């Protein structure tokens, strides 16, 4: 009888132990990320008439330290994409797309807030990746997404995908940047 | 996307419709699902109105419909059986994409093939597609990085902002760029701002239009 009770308790405690381990490992992971890197957040962007360029306002996460970056410099500083969330990387791609297509948005705060309102972006390992980009006319571009740890694939219109911040968060920041660069016009319309 | 709903009241008409849409014969279907061809023929002709459940399940699974849809109890939503299909395209080397050598490289028939899924649109001619591995294309990052394969259609005319493979006669090289068309002027533009744009000359040629980029392959 006692053995049975002891056995049951043992099972329960193991489950509890696993659960605590699971929770703390997640917290530790985020803490480790924050400690190792100065993660960055895109606060907003604006068009600089003087330099004929878009300027990004980037801030160190949880700090007041901030700096400005010419959006075209992202090509020479690709490592910055790894320090921002994929949603921010997507927005940087959008801004670069706006510049390359000579579309002027004076103040990007509303666009940034629109994408961040429902989400609290964190930097996390990518869950999905872009398997294929299918180019057609600009409204009919398709994207095939692939789950990182399985063979699951999903084909979506690029415009629909770019309007879904939750899915964008699952991409790596480089992939999200590529999506933003291709679908800048959809956000501009929004 | 609005999809037309088509109602077929009997299993024979539903099955006939599905076979016709899939573009297969009765015997091909029979081979695929391990059921006698005669059985399928009898269902189609209406001689069998209540097939065995194993037969129904196998047919429904093959056509990706529910058994209810197969029996005609629920509407059959028009599916795009032909909209996505896999085809084999030849994989060529970057240097084979040199315009004069392209056709001879394809005729030589000593290439490996690569399977892709394409949109079966009327303007896509699967015989004019080739796959090319991108070695390094910093100018077109982030779309065309290393370890990606591009599918090029050399039968269609490029439109403004298409990604194209172009042969530059002056330097005798093939480059991947975005084409910007403004009237008669055609400019080959990189995505990376550090690389310079180049206006196309008469001697330069567009080899083909990039329709797919496949990444993380090798």
XYZ file of C-alpha atoms in Angstrom:
408
model
C 0.000 0.000 0.000
C 2.729 2.399 1.024
C 4.721 1.434 -2.015
C 1.792 2.212 -4.215
C 1.374 5.644 -2.636
C 5.087 6.292 -2.809
C 5.074 5.203 -6.432
C 2.256 7.573 -7.321
C 3.961 10.464 -5.570
C 7.166 9.674 -7.399
C 5.390 9.865 -10.736
C 3.710 13.136 -9.843
C 6.931 14.682 -8.607
C 8.728 13.657 -11.811
C 6.053 15.306 -13.907
C 6.226 18.425 -11.762
C 10.003 18.419 -11.975
C 9.849 18.166 -15.782
C 7.304 20.956 -15.913
C 9.425 23.263 -13.745
C 12.471 22.407 -15.852
C 10.539 23.207 -19.012
C 9.365 26.585 -17.694
C 12.689 27.675 -16.280
C 14.622 26.586 -19.366
C 12.408 28.897 -21.430
C 12.954 31.789 -19.055
C 16.667 31.069 -18.876
C 16.833 30.969 -22.650
C 15.356 34.449 -22.946
C 17.583 35.746 -20.147
C 20.611 34.263 -21.875
C 19.612 35.953 -25.131
C 19.304 39.252 -23.387
C 22.612 38.845 -21.603
C 24.621 37.725 -24.620
C 23.426 40.255 -27.097
C 22.173 43.762 -26.950
C 18.896 43.044 -28.662
C 17.485 45.885 -30.686
C 14.011 47.217 -31.232
C 12.789 49.255 -34.166
C 11.008 52.222 -32.585
C 10.014 54.040 -35.758
C 11.319 55.382 -39.044
C 10.991 58.570 -41.033
C 11.932 59.984 -44.395
C 14.806 62.453 -44.346
C 14.298 65.008 -47.105
C 17.836 66.271 -46.779
C 19.509 62.920 -47.374
C 16.695 61.554 -49.553
C 16.686 58.462 -47.443
C 14.781 56.633 -44.745
C 16.210 56.735 -41.240
C 15.503 53.937 -38.773
C 15.281 54.686 -35.064
C 16.689 51.640 -33.310
C 16.835 51.225 -29.557
C 18.568 48.718 -27.323
C 15.882 46.578 -25.738
C 15.061 47.556 -22.173
C 17.517 50.457 -22.310
C 17.377 54.099 -23.259
C 20.365 53.746 -25.539
C 19.214 54.479 -29.081
C 20.755 55.227 -32.441
C 19.738 56.127 -35.965
C 20.565 54.093 -39.015
C 20.351 54.872 -42.677
C 18.163 52.049 -44.036
C 20.526 51.319 -46.939
C 23.295 50.582 -44.447
C 21.497 47.364 -43.566
C 23.241 45.755 -46.556
C 26.652 46.391 -45.042
C 25.446 45.631 -41.501
C 23.497 42.442 -42.015
C 24.348 41.291 -38.492
C 21.883 43.878 -37.196
C 19.064 41.761 -38.615
C 19.992 38.999 -36.204
C 19.597 41.352 -33.265
C 16.057 42.449 -34.066
C 12.886 40.392 -33.972
C 11.646 38.999 -37.259
C 8.747 41.447 -37.173
C 11.201 44.348 -36.954
C 13.300 42.764 -39.719
C 10.151 42.583 -41.837
C 9.485 46.274 -41.224
C 13.081 47.163 -42.133
C 12.562 45.262 -45.399
C 9.373 47.221 -46.007
C 11.181 50.512 -45.436
C 13.931 49.514 -47.864
C 11.254 48.518 -50.389
C 9.610 51.923 -50.009
C 12.949 53.624 -50.654
C 13.824 51.497 -53.674
C 10.445 52.223 -55.224
C 10.615 55.903 -54.377
C 7.513 55.905 -52.178
C 7.685 58.535 -49.474
C 6.096 57.964 -46.080
C 6.961 60.977 -43.925
C 6.477 59.306 -40.573
C 6.464 55.577 -40.043
C 5.389 55.509 -36.392
C 1.817 54.507 -37.229
C 2.996 51.660 -39.473
C 5.366 50.349 -36.809
C 2.663 50.618 -34.146
C 0.152 48.857 -36.392
C 2.369 45.800 -36.565
C 3.412 45.837 -32.952
C 0.029 46.490 -31.402
C -0.998 42.845 -31.248
C 2.420 41.390 -30.706
C 5.250 41.726 -28.288
C 8.093 40.696 -30.536
C 10.905 38.717 -29.043
C 13.937 37.294 -30.755
C 13.448 33.567 -30.987
C 14.665 30.701 -33.140
C 12.825 30.430 -36.450
C 9.989 27.929 -36.597
C 9.316 28.180 -40.313
C 11.398 29.094 -43.317
C 10.808 30.205 -46.855
C 11.070 27.187 -49.093
C 10.157 28.833 -52.397
C 9.307 32.278 -53.657
C 7.111 32.243 -56.758
C 7.289 35.445 -58.733
C 4.434 36.497 -60.935
C 2.788 39.855 -61.311
C 3.200 41.869 -58.139
C -0.255 40.961 -56.823
C 0.139 37.253 -57.461
C 3.433 36.412 -55.841
C 3.272 33.254 -53.791
C 5.387 31.918 -51.010
C 5.846 28.323 -49.914
C 6.625 28.008 -46.229
C 8.209 24.966 -44.690
C 8.200 23.925 -41.068
C 11.735 23.590 -39.768
C 11.324 20.232 -38.082
C 8.882 18.492 -40.352
C 7.928 18.137 -43.981
C 4.858 20.325 -43.545
C 4.630 22.959 -46.250
C 2.062 25.631 -46.965
C 1.591 27.786 -50.022
C 0.265 31.301 -49.429
C -0.153 34.497 -51.421
C 2.670 36.788 -50.343
C 0.285 39.660 -49.653
C -1.828 37.567 -47.271
C 1.256 36.305 -45.526
C 2.670 39.772 -45.034
C -0.515 40.886 -43.276
C -0.154 38.177 -40.655
C 2.248 39.331 -37.922
C 1.960 36.064 -36.008
C 3.258 34.064 -38.958
C 5.953 36.624 -39.661
C 7.251 36.134 -36.127
C 7.918 32.471 -36.917
C 10.390 33.306 -39.690
C 14.081 33.939 -39.302
C 14.867 37.645 -39.456
C 16.604 37.358 -42.854
C 13.573 35.617 -44.359
C 11.247 38.188 -42.789
C 13.411 40.953 -44.246
C 13.057 39.361 -47.705
C 9.271 39.199 -47.330
C 9.153 42.846 -46.287
C 11.254 43.924 -49.237
C 8.883 42.181 -51.637
C 5.613 43.215 -50.046
C 6.271 46.850 -49.177
C 3.288 47.998 -51.241
C 0.786 45.994 -49.195
C 1.762 47.742 -45.987
C 1.762 51.056 -47.756
C -1.814 50.402 -48.856
C -2.772 49.384 -45.303
C -10.810 33.444 -53.490
C -14.293 32.485 -54.630
C -14.590 28.805 -55.463
C -17.544 27.580 -57.432
C -19.568 24.889 -55.733
C -20.738 22.084 -57.970
C -23.381 19.636 -56.776
C -23.381 16.127 -58.197
C -26.159 13.990 -56.848
C -24.931 10.457 -57.545
C -21.688 8.637 -57.021
C -21.418 7.793 -60.711
C -21.506 11.427 -61.802
C -19.198 12.513 -58.996
C -16.660 9.841 -59.882
C -16.874 10.656 -63.598
C -16.301 14.308 -62.794
C -13.308 13.594 -60.545
C -11.688 11.275 -63.092
C -12.185 13.822 -65.850
C -10.788 16.653 -63.724
C -7.744 14.633 -62.683
C -7.075 13.715 -66.305
C -6.573 10.014 -65.621
C -8.133 6.869 -67.022
C -10.148 4.258 -65.163
C -7.326 1.747 -65.378
C -4.802 4.256 -64.010
C -7.077 4.940 -61.060
C -7.595 1.221 -60.543
C -3.840 0.622 -60.472
C -3.244 3.470 -58.061
C -5.785 2.336 -55.474
C -5.605 -1.423 -56.024
C -9.200 -1.907 -57.067
C -10.400 -3.787 -60.141
C -10.981 -1.604 -63.177
C -14.311 -3.316 -63.770
C -15.521 -2.176 -60.370
C -14.704 1.431 -61.163
C -16.349 1.100 -64.551
C -19.510 -0.295 -62.954
C -19.644 2.542 -60.433
C -19.238 5.084 -63.223
C -21.916 3.494 -65.368
C -24.330 3.354 -62.422
C -24.526 -0.431 -62.225
C -23.128 -0.305 -58.698
C -24.859 2.309 -56.555
C -23.682 1.164 -53.113
C -20.003 0.190 -53.309
C -18.126 -1.387 -50.419
C -16.822 1.026 -47.815
C -13.215 0.026 -48.559
C -13.729 0.982 -52.214
C -15.345 4.282 -51.275
C -12.590 5.139 -48.811
C -9.852 4.356 -51.298
C -11.405 6.477 -54.041
C -12.174 9.350 -51.670
C -8.639 9.290 -50.308
C -7.132 9.317 -53.783
C -9.136 12.355 -54.877
C -8.798 14.080 -51.511
C -12.550 14.356 -50.942
C -14.790 13.040 -48.187
C -16.910 9.921 -48.640
C -20.008 12.100 -48.295
C -18.814 14.240 -51.154
C -18.112 11.149 -53.225
C -21.622 9.864 -52.599
C -23.076 13.237 -53.545
C -24.526 13.972 -50.101
C -22.491 17.135 -49.689
C -21.464 19.572 -52.403
C -18.226 18.912 -54.122
C -16.034 21.963 -53.969
C -14.170 22.390 -57.174
C -10.583 21.543 -56.437
C -7.565 22.536 -58.413
C -6.270 19.103 -59.273
C -4.394 20.551 -62.168
C -3.416 23.844 -60.611
C -0.320 22.479 -58.905
C 1.680 19.744 -60.443
C 5.237 18.638 -60.305
C 7.411 18.652 -63.366
C 11.009 17.802 -64.051
C 13.191 20.605 -65.300
C 16.822 20.332 -66.417
C 19.429 21.672 -64.017
C 22.076 23.666 -65.857
C 25.312 25.205 -64.713
C 25.631 28.953 -64.459
C 28.088 29.026 -67.378
C 25.600 27.087 -69.551
C 23.201 29.997 -69.265
C 25.309 31.956 -71.724
C 22.677 32.768 -74.361
C 24.143 30.993 -77.414
C 25.053 27.927 -75.378
C 21.685 27.545 -73.687
C 19.835 25.632 -76.386
C 22.796 23.387 -77.151
C 23.234 22.645 -73.445
C 19.614 21.560 -73.221
C 19.868 19.492 -76.407
C 22.983 17.782 -75.125
C 20.710 16.075 -72.607
C 23.513 15.387 -70.141
C 21.972 17.273 -67.286
C 20.353 16.138 -64.062
C 16.719 17.034 -63.524
C 15.040 18.799 -60.668
C 11.411 18.466 -59.618
C 9.416 21.607 -58.995
C 5.808 22.446 -58.359
C 4.460 24.954 -60.821
C 1.260 26.836 -61.276
C -0.471 25.295 -64.269
C -1.405 28.582 -65.770
C -2.031 28.836 -69.479
C 1.002 31.034 -70.038
C 3.466 28.723 -68.295
C 5.152 26.445 -70.780
C 6.884 23.721 -68.811
C 9.170 22.889 -71.750
C 10.852 26.259 -71.541
C 11.941 26.044 -67.917
C 15.444 25.444 -66.656
C 16.837 25.339 -63.131
C 20.116 27.013 -62.280
C 22.032 26.926 -59.036
C 23.006 30.386 -57.839
C 26.649 30.381 -56.826
C 26.903 33.737 -55.217
C 24.825 36.805 -55.840
C 25.518 39.444 -53.239
C 23.900 42.093 -55.434
C 20.528 40.361 -55.148
C 20.568 39.469 -51.460
C 18.281 38.503 -49.678
C 16.253 36.735 -52.393
C 19.041 35.024 -54.197
C 21.600 33.896 -51.689
C 24.016 31.036 -51.908
C 22.534 27.569 -51.913
C 19.431 28.572 -53.785
C 18.075 27.400 -57.103
C 16.285 29.623 -59.546
C 13.771 28.434 -62.116
C 14.067 30.436 -65.310
C 11.486 30.632 -68.083
C 13.212 31.581 -71.325
C 10.050 31.770 -73.425
C 8.320 34.755 -71.811
C 8.969 38.429 -72.255
C 10.129 40.243 -69.121
C 7.827 42.779 -67.533
C 8.820 45.740 -65.421
C 10.427 44.717 -62.106
C 10.821 41.061 -63.088
C 13.980 39.306 -61.996
C 15.896 38.283 -65.092
C 19.039 36.513 -66.178
C 20.863 38.716 -68.650
C 23.880 38.156 -70.837
C 26.264 41.108 -70.847
C 28.310 41.048 -74.017
C 30.906 43.584 -72.897
C 32.104 41.472 -69.997
C 30.924 38.164 -71.489
C 29.076 37.171 -68.321
C 25.620 36.214 -67.169
C 24.126 38.268 -64.368
C 20.987 38.115 -62.294
C 19.229 41.450 -61.873
C 15.852 43.149 -61.599
C 14.787 44.735 -64.868
C 13.256 48.194 -64.847
C 11.462 48.983 -68.090
C 10.537 52.552 -68.923
C 9.442 52.844 -72.511
C 12.347 51.697 -74.658
C 14.859 52.015 -71.864
C 15.734 48.823 -69.988
C 17.859 49.038 -66.869
C 19.304 46.070 -65.004
C 19.127 47.024 -61.368
C 20.625 45.256 -58.319
C 18.854 45.136 -54.963
C 22.052 45.972 -53.129
C 22.737 49.712 -53.278
C 26.521 49.218 -53.387
C 26.261 47.661 -56.844
C 25.610 49.867 -59.829
C 22.686 49.711 -62.236
C 23.373 49.123 -65.893
C 21.386 50.212 -68.910
C 20.968 47.414 -71.423
C 22.676 47.794 -74.775
C 21.742 46.250 -78.089
C 24.346 43.536 -77.750
C 23.052 42.491 -74.329
C 20.355 39.849 -74.167
C 17.709 38.759 -71.718
C 18.121 35.019 -71.282
C 14.998 34.402 -69.249
C 12.700 35.513 -66.468
C 13.066 34.067 -62.976
C 9.745 32.594 -61.894
C 10.792 30.662 -58.760
C 13.510 30.762 -56.169
C 13.999 27.634 -54.169
C 16.159 27.910 -51.080
C 17.904 25.600 -48.627
C 18.220 22.738 -51.004
C 21.640 21.286 -50.924
